[in-house]
mmCIF file of N, CA and C in Angstrom:
data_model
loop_
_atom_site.group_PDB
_atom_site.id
_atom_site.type_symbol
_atom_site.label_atom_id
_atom_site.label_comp_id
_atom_site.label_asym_id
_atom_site.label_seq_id
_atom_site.Cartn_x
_atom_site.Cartn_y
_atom_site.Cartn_z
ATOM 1 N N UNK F 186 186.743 209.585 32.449
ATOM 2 C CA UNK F 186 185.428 210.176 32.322
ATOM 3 C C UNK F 186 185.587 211.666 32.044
ATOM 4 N N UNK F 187 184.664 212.114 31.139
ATOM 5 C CA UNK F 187 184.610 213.320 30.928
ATOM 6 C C UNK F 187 183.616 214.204 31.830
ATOM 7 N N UNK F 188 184.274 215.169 32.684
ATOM 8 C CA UNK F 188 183.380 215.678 33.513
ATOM 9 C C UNK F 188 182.965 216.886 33.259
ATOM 10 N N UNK F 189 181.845 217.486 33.123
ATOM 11 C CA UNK F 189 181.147 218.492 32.351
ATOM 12 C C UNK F 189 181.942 220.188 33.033
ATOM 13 N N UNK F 190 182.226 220.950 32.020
ATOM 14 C CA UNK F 190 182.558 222.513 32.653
ATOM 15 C C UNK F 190 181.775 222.824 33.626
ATOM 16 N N UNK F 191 180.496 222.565 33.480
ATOM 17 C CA UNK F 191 180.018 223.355 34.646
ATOM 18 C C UNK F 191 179.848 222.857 36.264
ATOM 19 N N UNK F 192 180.328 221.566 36.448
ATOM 20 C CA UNK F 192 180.449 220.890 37.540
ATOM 21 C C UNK F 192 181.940 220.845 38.038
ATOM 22 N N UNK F 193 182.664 221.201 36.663
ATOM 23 C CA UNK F 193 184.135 221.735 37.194
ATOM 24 C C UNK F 193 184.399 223.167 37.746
ATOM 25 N N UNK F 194 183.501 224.098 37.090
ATOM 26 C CA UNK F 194 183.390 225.392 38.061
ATOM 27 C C UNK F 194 182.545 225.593 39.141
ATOM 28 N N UNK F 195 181.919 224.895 39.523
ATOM 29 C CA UNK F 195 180.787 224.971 40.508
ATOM 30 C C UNK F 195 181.591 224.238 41.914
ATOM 31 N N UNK F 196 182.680 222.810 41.138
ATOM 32 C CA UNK F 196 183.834 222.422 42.162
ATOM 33 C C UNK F 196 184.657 223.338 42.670
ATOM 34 N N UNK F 197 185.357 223.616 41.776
ATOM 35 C CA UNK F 197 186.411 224.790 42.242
ATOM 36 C C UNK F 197 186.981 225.668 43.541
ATOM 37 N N UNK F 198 185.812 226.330 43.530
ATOM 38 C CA UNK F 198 185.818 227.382 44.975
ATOM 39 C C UNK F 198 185.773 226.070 46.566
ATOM 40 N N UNK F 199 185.457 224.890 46.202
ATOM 41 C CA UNK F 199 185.320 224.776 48.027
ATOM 42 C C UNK F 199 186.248 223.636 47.277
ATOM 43 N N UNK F 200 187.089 222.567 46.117
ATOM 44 C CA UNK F 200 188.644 222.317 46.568
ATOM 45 C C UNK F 200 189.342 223.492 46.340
ATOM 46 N N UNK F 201 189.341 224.864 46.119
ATOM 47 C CA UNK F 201 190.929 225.398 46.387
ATOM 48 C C UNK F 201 190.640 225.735 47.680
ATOM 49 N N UNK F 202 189.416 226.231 48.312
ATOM 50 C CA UNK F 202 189.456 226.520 49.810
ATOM 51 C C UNK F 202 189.978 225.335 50.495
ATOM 52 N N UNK F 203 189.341 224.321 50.383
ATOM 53 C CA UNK F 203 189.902 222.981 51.153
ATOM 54 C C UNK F 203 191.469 222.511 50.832
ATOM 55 N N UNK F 204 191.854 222.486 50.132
ATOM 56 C CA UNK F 204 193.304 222.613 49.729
ATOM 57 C C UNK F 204 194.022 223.932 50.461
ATOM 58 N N UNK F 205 193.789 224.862 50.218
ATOM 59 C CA UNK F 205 194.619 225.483 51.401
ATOM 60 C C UNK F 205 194.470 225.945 52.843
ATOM 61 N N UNK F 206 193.428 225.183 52.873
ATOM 62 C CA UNK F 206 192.937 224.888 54.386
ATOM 63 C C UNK F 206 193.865 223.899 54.992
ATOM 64 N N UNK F 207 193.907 222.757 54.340
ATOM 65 C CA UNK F 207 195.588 222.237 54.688
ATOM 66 C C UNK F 207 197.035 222.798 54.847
ATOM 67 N N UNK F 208 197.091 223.592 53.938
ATOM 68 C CA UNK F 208 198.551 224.537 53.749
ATOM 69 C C UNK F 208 198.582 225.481 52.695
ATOM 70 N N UNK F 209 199.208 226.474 52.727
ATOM 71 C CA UNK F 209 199.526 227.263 51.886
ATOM 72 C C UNK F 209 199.915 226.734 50.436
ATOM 73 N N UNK F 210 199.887 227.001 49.822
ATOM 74 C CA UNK F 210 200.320 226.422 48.060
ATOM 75 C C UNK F 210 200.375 227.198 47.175
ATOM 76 N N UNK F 211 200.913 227.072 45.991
ATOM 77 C CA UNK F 211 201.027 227.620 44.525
ATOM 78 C C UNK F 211 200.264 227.264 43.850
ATOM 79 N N UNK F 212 200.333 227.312 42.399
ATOM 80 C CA UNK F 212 199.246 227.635 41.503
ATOM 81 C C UNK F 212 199.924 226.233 40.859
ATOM 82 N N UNK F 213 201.107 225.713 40.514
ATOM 83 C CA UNK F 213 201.235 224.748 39.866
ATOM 84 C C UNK F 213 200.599 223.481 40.906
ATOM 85 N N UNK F 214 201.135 223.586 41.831
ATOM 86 C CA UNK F 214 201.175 222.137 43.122
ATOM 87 C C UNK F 214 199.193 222.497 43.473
ATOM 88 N N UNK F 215 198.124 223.171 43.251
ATOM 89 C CA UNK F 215 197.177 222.741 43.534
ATOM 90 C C UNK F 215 196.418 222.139 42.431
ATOM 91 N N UNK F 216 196.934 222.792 41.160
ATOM 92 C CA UNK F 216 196.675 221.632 40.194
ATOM 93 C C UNK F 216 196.960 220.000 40.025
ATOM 94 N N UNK F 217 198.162 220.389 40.357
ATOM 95 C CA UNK F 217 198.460 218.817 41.060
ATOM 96 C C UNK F 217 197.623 217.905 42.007
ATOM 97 N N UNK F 218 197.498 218.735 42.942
ATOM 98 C CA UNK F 218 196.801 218.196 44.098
ATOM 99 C C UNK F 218 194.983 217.775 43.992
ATOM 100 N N UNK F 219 195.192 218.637 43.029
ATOM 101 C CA UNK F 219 193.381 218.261 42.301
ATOM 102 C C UNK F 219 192.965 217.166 41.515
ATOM 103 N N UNK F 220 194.700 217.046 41.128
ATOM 104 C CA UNK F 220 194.359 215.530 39.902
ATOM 105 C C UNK F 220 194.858 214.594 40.931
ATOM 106 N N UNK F 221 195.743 214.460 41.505
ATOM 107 C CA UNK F 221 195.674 213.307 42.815
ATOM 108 C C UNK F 221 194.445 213.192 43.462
ATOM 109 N N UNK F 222 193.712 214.076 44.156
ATOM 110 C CA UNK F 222 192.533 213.796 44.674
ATOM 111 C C UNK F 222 191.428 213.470 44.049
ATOM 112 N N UNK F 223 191.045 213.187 42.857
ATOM 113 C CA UNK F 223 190.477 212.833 41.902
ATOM 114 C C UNK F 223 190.709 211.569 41.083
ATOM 115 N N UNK F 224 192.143 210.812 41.179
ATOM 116 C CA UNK F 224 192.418 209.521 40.682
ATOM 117 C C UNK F 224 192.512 210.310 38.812
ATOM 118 N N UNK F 225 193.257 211.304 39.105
ATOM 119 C CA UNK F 225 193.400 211.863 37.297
ATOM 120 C C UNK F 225 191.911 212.200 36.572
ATOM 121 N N UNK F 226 190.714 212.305 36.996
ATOM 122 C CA UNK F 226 189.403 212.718 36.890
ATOM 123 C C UNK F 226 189.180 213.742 36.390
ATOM 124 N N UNK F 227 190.195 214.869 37.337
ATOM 125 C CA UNK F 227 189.609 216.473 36.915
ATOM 126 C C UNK F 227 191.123 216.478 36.884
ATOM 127 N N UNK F 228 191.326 217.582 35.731
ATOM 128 C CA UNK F 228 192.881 217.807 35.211
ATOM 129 C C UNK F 228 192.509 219.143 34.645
ATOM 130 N N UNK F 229 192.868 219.741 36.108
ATOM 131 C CA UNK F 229 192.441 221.964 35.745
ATOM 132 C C UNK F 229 193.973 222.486 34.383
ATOM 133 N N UNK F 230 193.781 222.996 34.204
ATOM 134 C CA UNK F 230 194.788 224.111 33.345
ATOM 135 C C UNK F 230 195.195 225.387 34.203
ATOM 136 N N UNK F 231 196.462 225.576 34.095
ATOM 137 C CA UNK F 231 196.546 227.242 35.133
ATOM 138 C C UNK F 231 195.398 228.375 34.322
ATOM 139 N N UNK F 232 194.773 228.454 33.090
ATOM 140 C CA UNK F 232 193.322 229.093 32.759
ATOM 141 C C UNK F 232 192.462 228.902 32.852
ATOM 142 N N UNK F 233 192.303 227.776 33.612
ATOM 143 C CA UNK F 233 191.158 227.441 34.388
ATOM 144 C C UNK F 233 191.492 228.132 35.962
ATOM 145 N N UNK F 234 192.304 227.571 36.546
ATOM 146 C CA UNK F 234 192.744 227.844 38.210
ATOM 147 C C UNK F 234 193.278 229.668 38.032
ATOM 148 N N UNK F 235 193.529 230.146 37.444
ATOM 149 C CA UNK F 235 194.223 231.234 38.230
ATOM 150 C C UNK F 235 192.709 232.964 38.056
ATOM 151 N N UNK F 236 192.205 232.126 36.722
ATOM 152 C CA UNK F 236 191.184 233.829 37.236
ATOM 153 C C UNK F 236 190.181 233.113 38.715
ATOM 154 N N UNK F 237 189.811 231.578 39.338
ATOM 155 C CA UNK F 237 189.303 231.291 40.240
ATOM 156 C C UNK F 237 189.566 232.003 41.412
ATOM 157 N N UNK F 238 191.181 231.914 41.314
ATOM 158 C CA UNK F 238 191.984 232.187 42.519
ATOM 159 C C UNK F 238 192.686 234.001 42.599
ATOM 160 N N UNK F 239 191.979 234.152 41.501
ATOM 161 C CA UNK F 239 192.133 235.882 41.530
ATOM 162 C C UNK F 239 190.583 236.035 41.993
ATOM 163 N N UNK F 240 189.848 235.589 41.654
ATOM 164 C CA UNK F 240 188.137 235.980 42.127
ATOM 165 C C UNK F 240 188.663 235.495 43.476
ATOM 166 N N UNK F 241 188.740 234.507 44.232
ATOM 167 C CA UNK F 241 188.712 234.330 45.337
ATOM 168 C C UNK F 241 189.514 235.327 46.437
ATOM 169 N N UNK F 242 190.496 236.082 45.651
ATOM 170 C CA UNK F 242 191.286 237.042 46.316
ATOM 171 C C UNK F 242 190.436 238.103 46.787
ATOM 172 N N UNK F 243 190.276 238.396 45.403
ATOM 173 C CA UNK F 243 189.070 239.811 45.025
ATOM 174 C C UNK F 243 187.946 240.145 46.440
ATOM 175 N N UNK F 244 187.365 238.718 46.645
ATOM 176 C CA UNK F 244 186.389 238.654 47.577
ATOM 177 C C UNK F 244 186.917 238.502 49.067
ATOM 178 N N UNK F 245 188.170 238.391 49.477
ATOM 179 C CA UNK F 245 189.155 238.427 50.465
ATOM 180 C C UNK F 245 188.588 236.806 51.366
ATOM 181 N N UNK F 246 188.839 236.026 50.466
ATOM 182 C CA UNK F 246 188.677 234.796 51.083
ATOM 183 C C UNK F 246 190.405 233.682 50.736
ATOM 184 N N UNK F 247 191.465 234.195 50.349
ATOM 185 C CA UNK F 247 192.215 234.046 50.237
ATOM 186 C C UNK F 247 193.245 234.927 50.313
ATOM 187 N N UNK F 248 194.751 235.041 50.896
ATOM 188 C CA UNK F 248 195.298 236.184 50.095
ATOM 189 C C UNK F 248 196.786 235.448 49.415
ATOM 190 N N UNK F 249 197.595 235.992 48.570
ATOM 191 C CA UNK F 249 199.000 235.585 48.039
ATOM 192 C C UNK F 249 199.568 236.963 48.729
ATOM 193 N N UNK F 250 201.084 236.079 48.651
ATOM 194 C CA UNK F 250 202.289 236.070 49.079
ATOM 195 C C UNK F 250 203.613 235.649 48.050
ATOM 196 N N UNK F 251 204.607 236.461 48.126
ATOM 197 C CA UNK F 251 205.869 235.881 46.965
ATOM 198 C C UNK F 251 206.903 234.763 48.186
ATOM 199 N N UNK F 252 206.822 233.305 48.003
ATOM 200 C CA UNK F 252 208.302 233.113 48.243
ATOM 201 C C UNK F 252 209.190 232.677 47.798
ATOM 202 N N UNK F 253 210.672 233.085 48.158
ATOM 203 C CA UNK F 253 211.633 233.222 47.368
ATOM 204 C C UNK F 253 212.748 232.101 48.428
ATOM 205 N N UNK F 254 212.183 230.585 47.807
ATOM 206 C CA UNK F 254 212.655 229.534 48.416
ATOM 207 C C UNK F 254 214.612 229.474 48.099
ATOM 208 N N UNK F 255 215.277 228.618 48.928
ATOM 209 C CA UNK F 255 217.103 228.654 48.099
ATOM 210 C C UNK F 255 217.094 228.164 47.417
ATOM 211 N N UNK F 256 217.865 228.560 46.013
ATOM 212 C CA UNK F 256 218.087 227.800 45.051
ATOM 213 C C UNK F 256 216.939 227.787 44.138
ATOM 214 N N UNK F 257 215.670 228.152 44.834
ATOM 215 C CA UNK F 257 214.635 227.955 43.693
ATOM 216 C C UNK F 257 214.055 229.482 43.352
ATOM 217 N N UNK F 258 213.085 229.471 41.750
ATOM 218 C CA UNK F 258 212.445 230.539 41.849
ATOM 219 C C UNK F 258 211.426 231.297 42.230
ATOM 220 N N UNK F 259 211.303 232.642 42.872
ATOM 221 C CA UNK F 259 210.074 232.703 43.504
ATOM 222 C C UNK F 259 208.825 232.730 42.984
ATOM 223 N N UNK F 260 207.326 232.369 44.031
ATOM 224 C CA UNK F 260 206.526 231.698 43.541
ATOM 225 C C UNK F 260 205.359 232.488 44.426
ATOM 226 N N UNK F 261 204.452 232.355 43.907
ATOM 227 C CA UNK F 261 203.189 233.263 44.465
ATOM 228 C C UNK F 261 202.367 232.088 45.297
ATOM 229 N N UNK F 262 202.406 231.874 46.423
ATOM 230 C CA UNK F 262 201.477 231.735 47.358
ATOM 231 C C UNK F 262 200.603 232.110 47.684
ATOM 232 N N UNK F 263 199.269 230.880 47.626
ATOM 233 C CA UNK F 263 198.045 231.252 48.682
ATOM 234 C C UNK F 263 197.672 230.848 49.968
ATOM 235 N N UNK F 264 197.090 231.888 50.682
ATOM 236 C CA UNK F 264 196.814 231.322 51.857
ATOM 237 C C UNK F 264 195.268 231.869 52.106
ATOM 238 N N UNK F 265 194.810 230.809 53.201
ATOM 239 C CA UNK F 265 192.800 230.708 53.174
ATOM 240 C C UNK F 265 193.261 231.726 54.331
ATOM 241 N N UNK F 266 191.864 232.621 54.802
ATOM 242 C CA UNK F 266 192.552 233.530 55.633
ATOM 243 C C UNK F 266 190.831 233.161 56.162
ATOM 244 N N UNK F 267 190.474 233.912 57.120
ATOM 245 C CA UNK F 267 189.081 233.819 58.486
ATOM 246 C C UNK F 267 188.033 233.673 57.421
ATOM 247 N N UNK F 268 188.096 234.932 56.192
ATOM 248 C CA UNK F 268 187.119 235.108 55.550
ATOM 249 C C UNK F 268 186.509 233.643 54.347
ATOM 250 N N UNK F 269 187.709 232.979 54.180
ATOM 251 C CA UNK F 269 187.722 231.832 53.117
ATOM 252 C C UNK F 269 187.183 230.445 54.379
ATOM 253 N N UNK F 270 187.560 231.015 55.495
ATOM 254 C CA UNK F 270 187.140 229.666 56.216
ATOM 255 C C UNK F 270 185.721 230.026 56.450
ATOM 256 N N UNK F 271 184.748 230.214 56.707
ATOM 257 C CA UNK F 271 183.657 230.977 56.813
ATOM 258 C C UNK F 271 182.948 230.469 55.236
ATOM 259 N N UNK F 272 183.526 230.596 54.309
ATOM 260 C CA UNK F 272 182.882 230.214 52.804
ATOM 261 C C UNK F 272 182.867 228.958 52.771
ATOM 262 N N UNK F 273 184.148 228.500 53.054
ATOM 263 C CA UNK F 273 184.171 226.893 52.831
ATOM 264 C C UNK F 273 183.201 226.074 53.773
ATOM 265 N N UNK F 274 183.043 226.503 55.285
ATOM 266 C CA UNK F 274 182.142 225.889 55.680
ATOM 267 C C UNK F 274 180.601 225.741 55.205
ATOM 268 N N UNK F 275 180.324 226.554 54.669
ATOM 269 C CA UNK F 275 178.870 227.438 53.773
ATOM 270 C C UNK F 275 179.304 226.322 52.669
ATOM 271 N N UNK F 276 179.975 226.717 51.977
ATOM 272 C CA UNK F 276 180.318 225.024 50.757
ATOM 273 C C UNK F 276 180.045 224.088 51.096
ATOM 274 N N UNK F 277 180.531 223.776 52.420
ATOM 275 C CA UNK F 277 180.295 222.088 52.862
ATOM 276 C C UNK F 277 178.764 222.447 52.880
ATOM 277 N N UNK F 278 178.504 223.293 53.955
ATOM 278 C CA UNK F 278 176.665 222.335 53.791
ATOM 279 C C UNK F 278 176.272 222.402 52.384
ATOM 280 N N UNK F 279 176.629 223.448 51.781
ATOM 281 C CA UNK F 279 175.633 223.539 50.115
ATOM 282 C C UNK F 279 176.061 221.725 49.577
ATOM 283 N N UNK F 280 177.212 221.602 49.478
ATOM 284 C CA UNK F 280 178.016 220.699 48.794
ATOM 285 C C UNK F 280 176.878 219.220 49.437
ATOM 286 N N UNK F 281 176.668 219.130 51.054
ATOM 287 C CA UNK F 281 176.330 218.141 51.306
ATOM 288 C C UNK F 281 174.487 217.949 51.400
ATOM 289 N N UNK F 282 173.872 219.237 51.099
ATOM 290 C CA UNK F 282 172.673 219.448 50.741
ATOM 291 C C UNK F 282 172.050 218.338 49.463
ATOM 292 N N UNK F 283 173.508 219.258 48.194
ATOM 293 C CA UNK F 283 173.130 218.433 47.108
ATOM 294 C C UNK F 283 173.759 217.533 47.210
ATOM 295 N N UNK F 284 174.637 216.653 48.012
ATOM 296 C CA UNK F 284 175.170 215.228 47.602
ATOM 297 C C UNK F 284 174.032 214.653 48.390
ATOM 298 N N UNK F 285 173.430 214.602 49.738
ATOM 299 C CA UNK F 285 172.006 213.610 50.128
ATOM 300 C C UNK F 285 171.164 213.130 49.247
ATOM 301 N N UNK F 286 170.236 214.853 48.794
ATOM 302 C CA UNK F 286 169.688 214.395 47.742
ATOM 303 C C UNK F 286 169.849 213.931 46.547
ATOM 304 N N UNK F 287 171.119 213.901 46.108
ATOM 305 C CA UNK F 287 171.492 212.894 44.775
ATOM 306 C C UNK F 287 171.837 211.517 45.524
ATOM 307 N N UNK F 288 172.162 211.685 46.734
ATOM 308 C CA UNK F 288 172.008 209.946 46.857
ATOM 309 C C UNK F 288 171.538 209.432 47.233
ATOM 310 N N UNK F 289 170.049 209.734 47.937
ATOM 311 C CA UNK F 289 168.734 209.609 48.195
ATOM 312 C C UNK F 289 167.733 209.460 46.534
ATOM 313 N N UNK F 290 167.822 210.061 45.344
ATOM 314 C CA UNK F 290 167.368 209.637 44.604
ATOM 315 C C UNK F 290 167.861 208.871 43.905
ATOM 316 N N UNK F 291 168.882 208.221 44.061
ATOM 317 C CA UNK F 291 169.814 207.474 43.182
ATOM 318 C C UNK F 291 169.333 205.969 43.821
ATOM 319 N N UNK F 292 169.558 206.177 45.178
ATOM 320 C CA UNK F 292 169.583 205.012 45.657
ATOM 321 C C UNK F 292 167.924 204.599 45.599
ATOM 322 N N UNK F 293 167.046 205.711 45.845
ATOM 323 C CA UNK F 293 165.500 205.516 45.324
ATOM 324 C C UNK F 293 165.222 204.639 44.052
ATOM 325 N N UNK F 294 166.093 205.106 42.945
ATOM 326 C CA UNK F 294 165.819 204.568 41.423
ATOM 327 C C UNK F 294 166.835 203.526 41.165
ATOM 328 N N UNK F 295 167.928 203.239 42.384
ATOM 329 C CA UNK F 295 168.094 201.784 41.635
ATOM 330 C C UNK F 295 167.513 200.571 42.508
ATOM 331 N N UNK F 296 166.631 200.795 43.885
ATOM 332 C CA UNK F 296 165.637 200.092 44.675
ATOM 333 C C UNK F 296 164.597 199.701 42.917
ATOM 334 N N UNK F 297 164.187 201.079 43.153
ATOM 335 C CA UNK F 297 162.526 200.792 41.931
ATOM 336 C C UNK F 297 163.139 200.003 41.354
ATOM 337 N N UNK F 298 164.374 200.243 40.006
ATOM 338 C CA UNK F 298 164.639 199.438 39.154
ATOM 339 C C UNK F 298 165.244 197.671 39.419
ATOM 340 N N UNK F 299 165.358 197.242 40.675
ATOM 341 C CA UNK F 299 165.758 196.150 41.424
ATOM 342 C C UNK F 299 163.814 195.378 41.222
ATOM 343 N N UNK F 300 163.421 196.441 42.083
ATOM 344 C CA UNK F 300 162.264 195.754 42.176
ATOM 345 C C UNK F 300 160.740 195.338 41.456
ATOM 346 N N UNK F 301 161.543 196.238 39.413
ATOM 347 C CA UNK F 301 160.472 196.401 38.291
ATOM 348 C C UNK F 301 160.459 194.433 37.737
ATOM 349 N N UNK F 302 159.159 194.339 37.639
ATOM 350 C CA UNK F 302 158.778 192.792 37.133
ATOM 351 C C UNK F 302 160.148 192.589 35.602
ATOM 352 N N UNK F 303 160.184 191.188 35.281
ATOM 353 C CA UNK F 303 160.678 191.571 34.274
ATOM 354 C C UNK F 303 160.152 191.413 33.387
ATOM 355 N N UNK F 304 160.286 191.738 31.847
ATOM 356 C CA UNK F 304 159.681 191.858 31.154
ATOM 357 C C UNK F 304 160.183 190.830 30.103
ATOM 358 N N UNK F 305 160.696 189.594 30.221
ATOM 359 C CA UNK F 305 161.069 188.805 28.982
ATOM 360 C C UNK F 305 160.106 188.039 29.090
#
């Protein structure tokens, strides 16, 4: 399914908060973690994810970190800090505001349409 830009930026801000509300991460592995949690649905680009996650800095609801794992190369880490937990909760209710009412009218219009005469 093709899922529209603007429901992919409007997603964004409360999964990268919720994603590193679990753990700290990079910029490649939450892209990852976005198309696993999605069943391959939403498939971000690092030009999609990284000016998100520079705005989210900006506003001090996240901050990065360099680490410089053995053997591997170092990698810029994020971490959700007091101020990002505080947003994300504010996400959840917005998030679950509009999911009721879309499934309160959904489930409204496929009752009506169950219960329209038929017409053959």
């Amino acid at each position: 399914m093709n899922v529209s830009k603007d429901l992919i930026a409007a997603s964004a801000t409360p999964l990268i908060l919720s994603i590193l509300k679990e753990s700290d991460s990079y910029g490649y592995a939450i892209i990852k973690k976005v198309k696993v949690l999605t069943d391959d649905e939403l498939v971000w680009s690092e030009g999609m994810l990284y000016p998100v996650l520079h705005r989210l800095e900006e506003k001090n609801f996240i901050e990065s970190y360099w680490n410089d794992s053995e053997g591997k190369r170092k990698r810029k880490y994020y971490k959700l800090k007091e101020e990002g937990m505080i947003e994300l909760e504010e996400q959840k209710k917005q998030w679950n505001i509009i999911h009721t009412a879309l499934s309160k009218t959904w489930f409204e219009i496929t009752n009506k349409e169950d219960s329209w005469p038929c017409l053959i």
